[in-house]
Amino acid sequence: MVADYTGPGLLPGQPSGGGVGAYLLSRAMPHLPPWLAAAGIGITGGLGSLKWEESAAAGVGLTLASVALTGATWWMGKSTTAQRRLHSAITVASASAWTTAACLAGPTAGPLPDLYLMGAPALALSWNIRMILRRNDTPAGESGDKGLLEKVGLARAQIGQAKVEPNRVTAPLAVEAGEQTNDDVSKALSRIASALDLPTSAVRYQPDADSSRRGDLVIVPEDMLAEVAYWEGPSNLGGSIADPLVIGRYDDGSPMYLWLPGDPEQGRNGTHVLVAGGTGSGKGETALNLQTEILSRRDVLLWLSDPKMFQDFRPLLPGIDWAAEGGTPTEVMVEAIQAVIPARTRWLGQHNYRQWVPAAAQVQNDPQHSCRTDGRACGCPGMPYLVAWMEEAASTLRNLGDDAFTGIAQEARSAGVSLIVSLQRPSYDQMSTSTRASLPSVIALGCDPRDESFSLPDTVLDAGAHPGAWGNRRPGYCYLVTPGIDETRYASPGRTWGFGPNAVSLMEVLADWAQRNGATADPVTAGAASSVAGNAYTGRPTPDGTPAGHAARDEDDMDDAEYGPLVDPEDEGIDPEADLPEPEQGDDAPIFGQDNGRKPSPEEARRLFAQALEEFERAGHMVVGPKDFMDWCDRNNLSRPWVSARLKEAALEGRLEATNTTGRWRIVPALTAA
C-alpha cells in the first residue's frame, strides 16, 4: 500500500522508489533544527568537560555567559509575542545551564544524563508543536507576531484566498460582524501601507456594495508608473468619438479609457469632465492627451477657450474648430454654447435621436431618422459631436461668475455636447456646487492634500485614493473617475502619456489631418453659433482657406427654415448694384465730441451709438458693457450713465441680450435682430 502512494507533488503512476523518501524528508526538514540544536548541546557539554572539568575559573565564565545569553534572549524578544519571548528564554536558560554543568562536572555525572535525555527531546518537541500550531491553527490574518492586521487594529478580520496577478494582489477581507465596518478598513489603509513599507497610494480598499463589512484589499507592490511613457500618436486615428479615448495607463500597465458620448446599448450616458490639479501636476500634458485623441476622430468638433493664449496647444490650432482667448472672446463662446444647445437638441429630436450616437453625424438617409412627415429619408447633413473645452477656467469663472457653466453642464449632454473644465482648484468659492455636481467625470492630478475632497468623491478617497500625496512631484499621476470603467479602478492611480520634444511635429501632422479629414460644423451648430457670435465664429479653416463653419451653410440657401430668412425682409426688391442716394444736408456734418461748437441732438447720439455697435460686431466683439465704451465716451464727450441708458434701450429693441453676468450684454447680429 505504501509503495502505491505517490504523495503531494508526485503524479499518479509515477515510480515511487525515491519519491516517498524525498517527500518524508521534505516534510521533516522544517522540524529538524530543534533536534539538531539538542544534539549540538550534548556534544558541546561532552567536549567542554574535557577542557574545563572541575575548573573554578571556567565555572565562573560559563555561568556568566549562561546568564548573559538568557538575558539577551529576553531583551531581544520584547518585539515579539509574550509566549514566544517566554518560550525562547526558558529554552536558552535550560540549555545553557545544562551545558555549564556538563562542562564542569562531566555529562555523565549525577542526574545530568537523565536531565539531558528527558529535557532535550521535550524542548525540541515543544518547538515542533509550536511550529505546527502556528501553521495550521492560527486564525486567518494572524501570524506568530499577531499578524499584519492585528498591528493595524483589524486583529479579528478574516482574509480569504488572495488572487495574485503581475504586480497586483487582491485579497477578500471581512471585518468582525457587529464590531467594525468598511470605514474602519479605509482608516487603516495608511497604517497597512506603513507596515508593508509601501507608498500610501499602493494600498486601497474596494468595499462590497452589498455589505458594510466585506470588500477587497488591493496591494500593488511596485510603482510601474515611475518611468515616463511618451505619447506615440493617437490610439484610433479616423475612428469615432464614441470609441474610447486612451489617455494613459494604470499602475498595473493596463490602458486608461475615457468615453465622452453616451451609449444607449451599454446604458451609459454622455459625460462632462473636470480636470483638476495643482501647478506642476501635469494638467497641460493631460489636456494634450485628451485633445489629441479628440482631434483624431472623424465625427467631432472641438471648441477651446484658453486665457494663456494657447501656450500649450498652438500646434493643434489648425485642427480646432473654434479657439478663443480669455476675456470677451470666451464670453462670446459661452453665450454661443448656450444658444447651440437648444438648436442641437431640437435637431436630434426632429430626427428621432434620444441622445447623440455616431449615426447622427452621417447624412440622414435612414427613414427612421428623417425629419420628413411622409416617411421618406430627409437627406439632412449630419451633426458631429461637440466638445467645449474651458482651459484655466478659474479666470473665466472670475469674470463670468461661479455658475457660468451651470446651465451648459446641466443641459449639454442631451444635445451631444461635452463640457471639459480644467482648473487648479475646483473649490466651492470658484465653482458653484451645481456646476460641480454636473461634472460626473474627473481626472484628479496631484494637489494640496486639503483640496482632495474638491476633486474626488468621498467614496473614492475612502477606498485609498490620495492625490495630495503626489503634489507636484509626480507630473501626470492621476485618478480617473468616469462612467464606463469598473468602479474598482477609481482608486487605482494612473499616469497620462508624456509629451517629449519630438511630439510637436507629430501634433502638427495630426492637426493637418483634422483640418483635412475631420468633421466640419453642421448647419445647425454653425448657424446657432453665428447667430450669437457673428464674425467671432468662422469655424475651422479648410486647407483652401474657406471657413468651415460658414461653408457648412449653402450660399444659395437664403431662406433657412430653422433660422428664418437670411435677407432682411425690408431689403427685398432693392437692387444691390443700384447707386446709393446722395447724402442729405447735415449727414456729413461734424459729430459731437469734436471742436465744432455744436451740442449733438438725441437722434444724433443714438445714431452714433448704433454705429459703435456695428463696429464692435464687425470686429467680432460680441459681448459688451459700459467699460468697453470708455475710450469711445472719451472721444465723444459722453458719460458712462448715458451709455448704460443706451444699452438698456438697445436691449428693449432686440439689438442686445442680457448675459448671465450683470452689466454685460450680447450683441445680436444685425440680420438676426432685424
XYZ file of C-alpha atoms in Angstrom:
674
model
C 0.000 0.000 0.000
C 2.817 2.397 0.838
C 4.564 1.636 -2.420
C 1.476 2.801 -4.328
C 1.333 6.214 -2.586
C 2.834 8.994 -4.623
C 2.268 11.840 -2.172
C 1.764 15.532 -2.897
C 3.767 16.767 -5.814
C 4.037 13.318 -7.423
C 1.993 12.376 -10.441
C -0.244 9.323 -10.266
C 1.544 6.334 -11.737
C 4.976 7.879 -11.177
C 7.524 5.370 -9.760
C 7.766 5.872 -6.052
C 11.133 4.286 -5.352
C 12.767 7.557 -4.199
C 9.613 9.654 -4.136
C 8.343 8.616 -0.711
C 11.716 9.144 0.931
C 12.105 12.572 -0.657
C 8.596 13.539 0.396
C 9.117 12.428 4.002
C 12.441 14.227 4.149
C 10.890 17.439 2.808
C 8.156 17.242 5.428
C 10.605 16.515 8.254
C 13.224 19.131 7.419
C 11.343 22.134 8.906
C 11.176 20.243 12.226
C 14.838 19.157 12.364
C 16.508 22.391 13.673
C 15.366 21.931 17.331
C 16.654 18.312 17.320
C 19.933 19.312 15.738
C 20.297 22.002 18.417
C 19.607 19.419 21.148
C 22.264 17.101 19.720
C 24.703 20.002 19.473
C 24.196 20.879 23.139
C 25.038 17.286 24.194
C 28.190 17.273 22.071
C 29.214 20.706 23.401
C 28.788 19.566 27.029
C 30.892 16.446 26.441
C 33.705 18.293 24.660
C 33.647 21.114 27.232
C 34.145 18.674 30.086
C 37.446 17.538 28.571
C 38.725 21.105 28.801
C 37.090 22.656 31.871
C 36.105 19.784 34.236
C 36.450 20.954 37.874
C 37.861 24.356 36.694
C 36.699 27.164 39.017
C 37.564 29.900 36.510
C 35.653 28.115 33.762
C 32.715 27.763 36.106
C 32.592 31.497 36.673
C 32.907 32.242 32.949
C 30.327 29.672 31.847
C 27.854 30.839 34.491
C 28.206 34.483 33.453
C 27.838 33.506 29.779
C 24.723 31.495 30.578
C 23.108 34.407 32.443
C 24.076 36.906 29.721
C 22.736 34.715 26.922
C 19.430 34.194 28.717
C 19.108 37.917 29.435
C 19.903 38.843 25.820
C 17.244 36.398 24.607
C 14.651 38.009 26.878
C 15.650 41.523 25.755
C 15.640 40.716 22.052
C 12.231 39.040 22.362
C 10.440 42.196 23.511
C 9.254 42.963 19.992
C 7.557 39.585 19.595
C 4.664 37.946 21.422
C 4.827 37.176 25.173
C 4.538 33.434 24.508
C 7.418 33.346 22.061
C 9.555 35.507 24.353
C 8.995 33.271 27.386
C 9.430 30.050 25.404
C 12.714 31.271 23.929
C 14.090 32.420 27.295
C 13.249 29.098 29.014
C 14.857 27.120 26.208
C 18.073 29.153 26.294
C 18.260 29.105 30.121
C 17.763 25.323 30.289
C 20.235 24.583 27.518
C 22.929 26.924 28.874
C 22.520 25.644 32.484
C 22.908 22.002 31.427
C 25.896 22.830 29.224
C 27.605 24.688 32.096
C 27.055 21.760 34.488
C 28.203 19.200 31.905
C 31.402 21.149 31.158
C 32.302 21.433 34.871
C 31.182 18.010 36.206
C 31.071 15.860 33.079
C 27.964 14.951 31.004
C 27.525 11.631 32.866
C 27.807 12.995 36.409
C 24.817 12.635 38.747
C 21.403 13.453 37.167
C 22.861 15.203 34.098
C 22.335 12.236 31.733
C 18.700 11.845 32.836
C 18.067 15.591 32.535
C 19.508 15.573 29.035
C 17.615 12.507 27.844
C 14.302 13.886 29.146
C 14.745 17.646 28.755
C 16.335 17.912 25.314
C 13.603 15.947 23.459
C 10.921 17.806 25.429
C 12.247 21.196 24.408
C 12.725 20.086 20.780
C 9.179 18.731 20.651
C 7.796 21.950 22.168
C 9.247 23.918 19.258
C 7.884 21.384 16.759
C 4.428 21.692 18.304
C 4.657 25.475 18.203
C 5.532 25.358 14.508
C 2.611 23.042 13.736
C 0.127 25.206 15.630
C 1.355 28.367 14.010
C 0.970 26.940 10.519
C -2.357 25.190 10.873
C -4.376 26.575 13.754
C -3.746 30.311 13.759
C -6.855 32.309 12.670
C -6.712 33.839 9.188
C -4.918 37.140 9.108
C -2.777 36.301 12.193
C 0.804 35.097 12.316
C 3.368 34.432 15.020
C 3.649 38.164 15.766
C -0.132 38.633 15.735
C -0.057 39.359 12.024
C -0.284 42.429 9.898
C -3.957 43.049 10.559
C -3.542 42.945 14.323
C -0.865 45.618 14.055
C -3.237 47.962 12.227
C -6.222 47.404 14.510
C -8.020 44.720 12.494
C -6.999 41.697 14.552
C -10.256 39.773 14.063
C -10.630 40.475 10.361
C -10.689 37.421 8.121
C -8.710 37.310 4.863
C -9.796 34.930 2.116
C -7.794 33.353 -0.663
C -5.700 36.042 -2.320
C -5.646 36.481 -6.086
C -2.106 37.126 -7.249
C -1.563 38.909 -10.586
C 1.533 40.564 -12.027
C 2.230 43.489 -9.669
C -1.187 43.224 -8.047
C -2.549 41.232 -5.110
C -6.279 41.222 -4.363
C -7.499 39.634 -1.138
C -11.126 39.444 0.051
C -11.444 40.858 3.544
C -14.230 40.654 6.122
C -14.084 42.544 9.418
C -15.728 41.348 12.636
C -19.508 41.417 12.384
C -21.151 43.987 14.606
C -17.821 45.429 15.761
C -16.244 47.030 12.686
C -17.272 48.303 9.251
C -15.657 49.064 5.929
C -14.914 52.558 7.228
C -12.500 51.043 9.755
C -10.596 49.371 6.932
C -10.417 52.630 4.974
C -9.000 54.419 8.005
C -6.350 51.705 8.440
C -5.015 51.835 4.866
C -2.188 54.251 5.645
C -1.078 52.013 8.542
C -1.191 48.936 6.310
C 0.997 50.760 3.774
C 3.392 51.681 6.565
C 3.563 48.092 7.812
C 4.316 46.882 4.286
C 6.786 49.734 3.674
C 4.850 50.890 0.593
C 3.583 54.307 -0.525
C 0.074 55.183 0.567
C -1.269 55.014 -2.988
C -0.106 51.370 -3.321
C -2.788 50.103 -0.891
C -6.508 50.589 -1.463
C -9.769 49.021 -0.414
C -12.847 48.416 -2.534
C -15.940 47.857 -0.330
C -18.570 45.356 -1.389
C -21.658 47.257 -2.466
C -23.872 44.624 -0.818
C -22.089 44.530 2.549
C -20.838 47.006 5.129
C -18.128 44.646 6.410
C -16.733 42.974 3.296
C -14.562 44.143 0.453
C -11.322 43.606 -1.451
C -7.924 44.730 -0.202
C -5.701 45.577 -3.176
C -1.930 45.890 -2.891
C 0.318 46.991 -5.762
C 3.900 46.486 -4.536
C 5.774 48.051 -7.462
C 5.180 51.504 -8.962
C 5.110 50.797 -12.687
C 4.352 54.474 -13.384
C 7.711 55.799 -12.206
C 9.153 55.702 -15.704
C 7.573 58.176 -18.119
C 5.873 56.640 -21.158
C 5.778 59.114 -24.047
C 2.916 59.758 -26.441
C 3.438 57.993 -29.746
C 0.377 59.275 -31.571
C -3.415 58.856 -31.388
C -4.813 55.467 -30.467
C -7.543 55.343 -33.125
C -6.928 57.759 -35.991
C -10.089 58.199 -38.046
C -12.282 56.377 -35.520
C -15.459 57.678 -33.927
C -15.573 59.880 -30.849
C -17.900 57.191 -29.462
C -14.883 54.856 -29.229
C -12.826 55.091 -26.015
C -10.127 57.739 -25.706
C -6.836 56.312 -24.414
C -5.128 58.920 -22.238
C -2.516 56.914 -20.309
C -2.061 53.700 -18.333
C -2.771 52.392 -14.828
C -0.181 51.243 -12.332
C -0.614 47.634 -13.473
C 0.101 48.607 -17.100
C -3.471 48.462 -18.439
C -4.732 51.427 -20.545
C -6.800 54.294 -19.139
C -10.050 54.689 -21.103
C -12.417 57.658 -21.187
C -15.719 57.888 -23.078
C -17.392 61.239 -23.808
C -20.644 60.360 -25.680
C -23.177 58.043 -24.146
C -24.055 54.579 -25.389
C -27.732 53.561 -25.151
C -26.860 49.893 -25.647
C -24.454 49.925 -22.708
C -26.724 52.126 -20.605
C -24.004 54.781 -20.367
C -24.815 58.492 -20.521
C -22.642 61.154 -22.054
C -20.333 62.905 -19.645
C -18.636 66.179 -18.797
C -15.100 66.167 -17.413
C -13.342 68.109 -14.671
C -9.538 68.197 -14.967
C -8.090 69.335 -11.631
C -4.536 69.580 -10.358
C -2.105 71.999 -8.783
C 0.697 73.873 -10.508
C 3.239 71.419 -11.900
C 0.924 68.409 -11.614
C 0.814 67.819 -15.378
C -2.520 69.413 -16.352
C -1.064 70.692 -19.619
C 0.094 67.277 -20.798
C -3.147 65.686 -19.610
C -5.024 68.214 -21.752
C -2.809 67.362 -24.729
C -3.599 63.680 -24.250
C -7.318 64.365 -24.389
C -7.224 66.933 -27.185
C -5.052 64.829 -29.496
C -7.423 61.905 -29.007
C -10.433 64.134 -29.753
C -8.900 65.669 -32.877
C -8.010 62.222 -34.222
C -11.695 61.260 -34.512
C -13.748 61.851 -37.631
C -17.079 62.977 -36.136
C -16.328 65.624 -33.507
C -15.752 69.371 -33.251
C -13.522 70.940 -30.612
C -14.068 74.457 -29.249
C -11.284 75.696 -26.994
C -11.043 78.669 -24.649
C -7.566 79.337 -23.254
C -6.657 82.550 -21.404
C -2.967 81.573 -21.716
C -3.067 82.330 -25.450
C -2.754 78.635 -26.452
C 0.734 78.319 -24.990
C 0.471 74.519 -24.757
C -1.905 73.931 -27.665
C -0.608 76.094 -30.508
C 0.479 73.128 -32.706
C -3.118 71.863 -32.604
C -4.853 75.147 -33.537
C -5.349 74.346 -37.262
C -7.470 71.344 -36.280
C -9.624 73.150 -33.705
C -12.994 74.390 -34.963
C -13.103 77.468 -32.718
C -10.317 78.802 -30.495
C -10.977 81.782 -28.219
C -8.617 83.619 -25.919
C -9.754 84.683 -22.461
C -11.887 87.701 -21.649
C -14.532 88.833 -24.113
C -13.852 86.108 -26.745
C -14.549 83.495 -24.075
C -17.723 85.330 -23.022
C -18.878 85.128 -26.623
C -18.079 81.405 -26.802
C -20.017 80.696 -23.598
C -23.028 82.587 -24.948
C -22.739 80.703 -28.247
C -22.663 77.335 -26.487
C -25.812 78.277 -24.603
C -27.506 79.081 -27.920
C -26.176 75.953 -29.647
C -27.566 73.523 -27.073
C -31.318 74.031 -27.731
C -30.726 74.154 -31.501
C -28.894 70.821 -31.436
C -31.427 69.255 -29.080
C -34.248 70.335 -31.410
C -32.485 68.770 -34.416
C -31.829 65.492 -32.599
C -35.459 65.292 -31.517
C -36.713 66.009 -35.037
C -34.567 63.132 -36.311
C -35.679 60.687 -33.598
C -32.444 60.555 -31.606
C -32.891 60.416 -27.846
C -29.175 61.140 -27.496
C -26.257 61.641 -29.835
C -24.927 58.468 -31.458
C -22.402 58.098 -34.327
C -25.236 57.702 -36.839
C -26.282 61.290 -36.094
C -23.041 62.534 -37.654
C -23.840 60.917 -41.011
C -26.112 62.206 -43.767
C -29.625 61.239 -42.694
C -30.573 58.694 -45.356
C -32.414 56.382 -42.950
C -36.201 56.976 -42.947
C -36.207 56.065 -39.247
C -34.183 59.208 -38.595
C -35.958 61.519 -41.002
C -37.466 64.872 -40.158
C -39.963 64.491 -43.026
C -43.582 63.600 -42.340
C -44.040 61.411 -45.430
C -41.852 58.525 -44.168
C -39.026 59.168 -46.619
C -35.388 59.902 -45.803
C -34.706 63.611 -45.442
C -31.049 63.647 -46.513
C -30.164 66.294 -43.926
C -26.482 66.829 -43.185
C -25.303 65.023 -40.072
C -24.392 66.632 -36.756
C -20.907 65.959 -35.328
C -20.355 65.654 -31.595
C -19.205 68.877 -29.925
C -16.588 69.225 -27.166
C -16.369 72.622 -25.441
C -13.068 72.914 -23.569
C -12.549 75.636 -20.940
C -8.850 75.748 -20.072
C -7.727 77.639 -16.943
C -11.407 78.030 -16.181
C -10.779 79.843 -12.893
C -10.130 83.027 -14.876
C -13.372 82.613 -16.813
C -15.325 81.886 -13.647
C -13.949 85.035 -12.012
C -15.119 87.118 -14.973
C -18.474 85.456 -15.579
C -19.426 84.215 -12.117
C -19.088 80.841 -10.424
C -22.228 79.477 -12.121
C -21.224 80.472 -15.665
C -21.210 76.834 -16.789
C -24.147 75.587 -14.719
C -26.778 75.758 -17.439
C -24.386 74.301 -20.016
C -23.361 71.425 -17.748
C -26.954 70.554 -16.907
C -28.333 70.626 -20.457
C -25.492 69.922 -22.876
C -25.245 66.131 -22.670
C -28.646 65.593 -24.285
C -27.509 67.841 -27.147
C -24.411 65.801 -27.975
C -22.111 68.285 -26.245
C -19.443 67.543 -23.642
C -18.029 70.278 -21.432
C -14.438 69.908 -20.196
C -13.394 72.288 -17.436
C -9.735 72.494 -16.408
C -8.553 74.436 -13.365
C -6.150 74.111 -10.469
C -8.503 74.149 -7.504
C -12.198 73.309 -8.031
C -13.216 74.694 -4.652
C -16.713 75.915 -3.928
C -15.628 79.553 -3.833
C -14.635 79.297 -7.506
C -17.203 76.917 -8.966
C -20.828 76.609 -7.927
C -21.933 73.373 -6.325
C -24.495 72.924 -9.103
C -21.797 73.053 -11.775
C -19.540 70.694 -9.824
C -22.384 68.222 -9.397
C -22.987 68.283 -13.160
C -19.406 67.204 -13.978
C -19.617 63.444 -13.327
C -16.157 62.601 -14.662
C -12.929 63.833 -13.118
C -9.234 63.499 -13.811
C -7.650 64.306 -10.453
C -3.932 65.064 -10.624
C -1.581 65.909 -7.777
C -2.840 68.625 -5.469
C -2.627 70.054 -1.979
C -3.845 67.383 0.489
C -6.514 69.819 1.697
C -8.009 70.002 -1.804
C -8.563 66.269 -2.349
C -12.250 66.415 -1.459
C -12.858 69.133 -4.069
C -11.764 66.762 -6.849
C -12.746 63.227 -5.838
C -15.885 61.736 -4.256
C -15.587 60.663 -0.623
C -16.097 57.016 -1.571
C -13.015 57.094 -3.802
C -10.939 58.787 -1.118
C -12.106 56.195 1.416
C -11.006 53.456 -0.977
C -7.427 54.734 -0.798
C -7.096 57.459 -3.441
C -4.778 60.255 -2.279
C -3.761 62.745 -4.999
C -2.483 65.005 -2.229
C 0.353 62.536 -1.634
C 1.833 63.463 -5.046
C 1.567 67.241 -5.034
C 3.623 68.459 -7.993
C 6.355 65.859 -7.530
C 4.872 63.315 -9.935
C 3.529 65.092 -13.041
C 0.880 63.151 -14.895
C -0.076 60.875 -11.983
C -3.845 60.919 -11.672
C -7.043 59.180 -10.663
C -9.786 58.758 -13.275
C -13.436 58.626 -12.241
C -15.773 58.290 -15.208
C -18.735 56.220 -16.454
C -17.787 53.163 -18.454
C -14.893 51.865 -16.349
C -15.072 49.445 -13.434
C -15.611 51.330 -10.183
C -12.825 49.267 -8.608
C -10.491 51.235 -10.882
C -11.487 54.605 -9.432
C -8.918 54.395 -6.621
C -6.192 52.957 -8.882
C -3.561 55.552 -9.816
C -2.638 56.058 -13.424
C -0.372 58.304 -15.429
C -1.005 60.171 -18.656
C 1.415 59.984 -21.569
C 4.320 62.411 -21.559
C 4.884 64.783 -24.478
C 8.563 64.968 -25.338
C 10.313 67.431 -27.679
C 9.520 65.280 -30.713
C 5.780 65.463 -30.062
C 5.369 68.945 -31.590
C 5.901 67.799 -35.169
C 3.564 64.853 -34.644
C 0.880 67.162 -33.224
C 1.227 69.417 -36.273
C 0.692 66.424 -38.547
C -2.386 65.442 -36.536
C -3.787 68.997 -36.741
C -3.302 68.946 -40.520
C -5.125 65.610 -40.697
C -8.007 67.006 -38.636
C -8.167 70.081 -40.875
C -8.449 67.930 -43.986
C -10.401 64.919 -42.763
C -12.123 65.958 -39.555
C -15.745 66.928 -39.204
C -16.934 70.357 -40.282
C -19.584 72.317 -38.450
C -23.100 71.278 -39.406
C -25.627 73.973 -40.450
C -27.478 73.800 -37.129
C -24.408 74.267 -34.943
C -22.772 76.811 -37.259
C -25.997 78.763 -37.652
C -26.721 78.916 -33.937
C -23.136 79.926 -33.147
C -23.095 82.603 -35.843
C -26.444 83.978 -34.675
C -24.777 84.792 -31.363
C -21.114 85.297 -32.175
C -21.409 86.843 -35.603
C -17.969 87.181 -37.176
C -16.343 85.884 -33.999
C -17.245 82.356 -35.125
C -15.944 81.336 -38.521
C -15.313 77.642 -37.993
C -12.053 75.848 -38.640
C -10.440 76.989 -41.914
C -10.313 74.297 -44.560
C -6.990 73.761 -46.417
C -8.148 76.144 -49.171
C -8.779 78.889 -46.598
C -12.592 78.709 -46.574
C -14.069 78.924 -43.075
C -15.555 75.501 -42.409
C -18.370 76.861 -40.271
C -19.580 79.210 -42.993
C -19.040 76.641 -45.704
C -21.454 74.365 -43.876
C -24.275 76.656 -44.986
C -25.120 76.661 -48.642
C -24.534 80.077 -50.157
C -27.779 79.803 -52.091
C -29.807 78.758 -49.057
C -31.009 82.229 -48.126
C -34.313 81.124 -46.601
C -33.442 78.606 -43.890
C -36.489 77.082 -42.231
C -34.606 76.686 -38.953
C -33.355 80.247 -38.622
C -35.618 82.237 -40.885
C -34.656 84.380 -43.895
C -31.060 85.486 -44.073
C -32.002 88.595 -46.078
C -33.704 91.428 -44.246
C -37.341 91.395 -45.499
C -37.277 95.198 -45.668
C -34.454 94.942 -48.217
C -36.388 92.716 -50.631
C -36.641 94.244 -54.075
C -33.629 96.519 -53.595
C -31.022 96.268 -56.307
C -27.672 95.905 -54.525
C -25.924 97.318 -57.611
C -28.036 100.471 -57.746
C -26.365 103.798 -56.963
C -26.790 105.000 -53.419
C -28.810 108.211 -52.951
C -26.935 111.428 -52.391
C -26.382 112.250 -48.724
C -28.821 114.725 -47.231
C -27.787 118.051 -45.822
C -26.090 117.601 -42.487
C -25.154 113.949 -42.956
C -21.501 114.864 -43.297
C -21.562 117.471 -40.537
C -19.002 117.054 -37.777
C -20.283 114.889 -34.976
C -20.259 115.936 -31.345
C -17.116 115.376 -29.404
C -15.192 117.418 -31.895
C -14.463 121.132 -31.652
C -17.394 122.155 -33.784
C -19.153 124.084 -31.044
C -22.407 122.181 -31.583
C -24.177 120.006 -28.988
C -25.465 116.740 -30.508
C -29.137 116.089 -30.663
C -30.562 112.922 -29.056
C -31.140 111.495 -32.525
C -27.500 112.007 -33.495
C -26.309 110.445 -30.253
C -28.409 107.325 -30.807
C -27.196 107.014 -34.388
C -23.619 107.290 -33.183
C -24.236 104.565 -30.561
C -25.706 102.276 -33.233
C -22.591 102.804 -35.346
C -20.436 101.825 -32.373
C -22.363 98.564 -32.004
C -21.823 97.859 -35.698
C -18.093 98.428 -35.274
C -17.979 96.021 -32.347
C -19.887 93.432 -34.369
C -17.578 93.721 -37.375
C -14.613 93.201 -35.071
C -16.213 90.093 -33.535
C -16.528 91.815 -30.136
C -19.983 90.393 -29.415
C -20.259 90.878 -25.628
C -20.088 94.452 -24.372
C -20.668 96.539 -21.269
C -20.110 100.135 -20.179
C -16.389 99.535 -19.654
C -15.971 98.655 -23.343
C -17.249 102.140 -24.272
C -14.882 104.109 -22.052
C -12.474 105.136 -24.818
C -15.431 105.763 -27.117
C -17.043 108.003 -24.466
C -13.811 109.958 -24.040
C -13.604 110.591 -27.766
C -17.204 111.758 -27.957
C -17.611 113.565 -24.603
C -20.274 111.136 -23.359
C -20.767 109.813 -19.842
C -20.981 106.241 -18.633
C -24.588 106.673 -17.360
C -25.576 107.807 -20.868
C -24.024 104.609 -22.326
C -25.812 102.462 -19.732
C -29.123 104.019 -20.723
C -28.442 103.380 -24.417
C -27.533 99.734 -23.657
C -30.897 99.220 -21.979
C -32.705 100.840 -24.921
C -30.852 98.590 -27.374
C -31.849 95.557 -25.294
C -35.508 96.585 -25.475
C -35.173 96.974 -29.238
C -33.692 93.458 -29.564
C -30.216 94.627 -30.605
C -28.724 93.385 -27.315
C -29.494 90.495 -24.995
C -28.555 90.233 -21.329
C -25.935 87.652 -20.350
C -25.526 85.795 -17.069
C -23.087 88.475 -15.936
C -24.546 91.679 -14.550
C -23.735 94.666 -16.743
C -22.685 92.583 -19.768
C -24.747 92.457 -22.952
C -24.543 90.212 -26.004
C -24.824 91.905 -29.386
C -27.479 90.272 -31.532
C -26.108 90.121 -35.094
C -27.805 92.678 -37.291
C -29.668 90.243 -39.553
C -30.958 88.243 -36.590
C -32.030 91.378 -34.738
C -33.896 92.595 -37.778
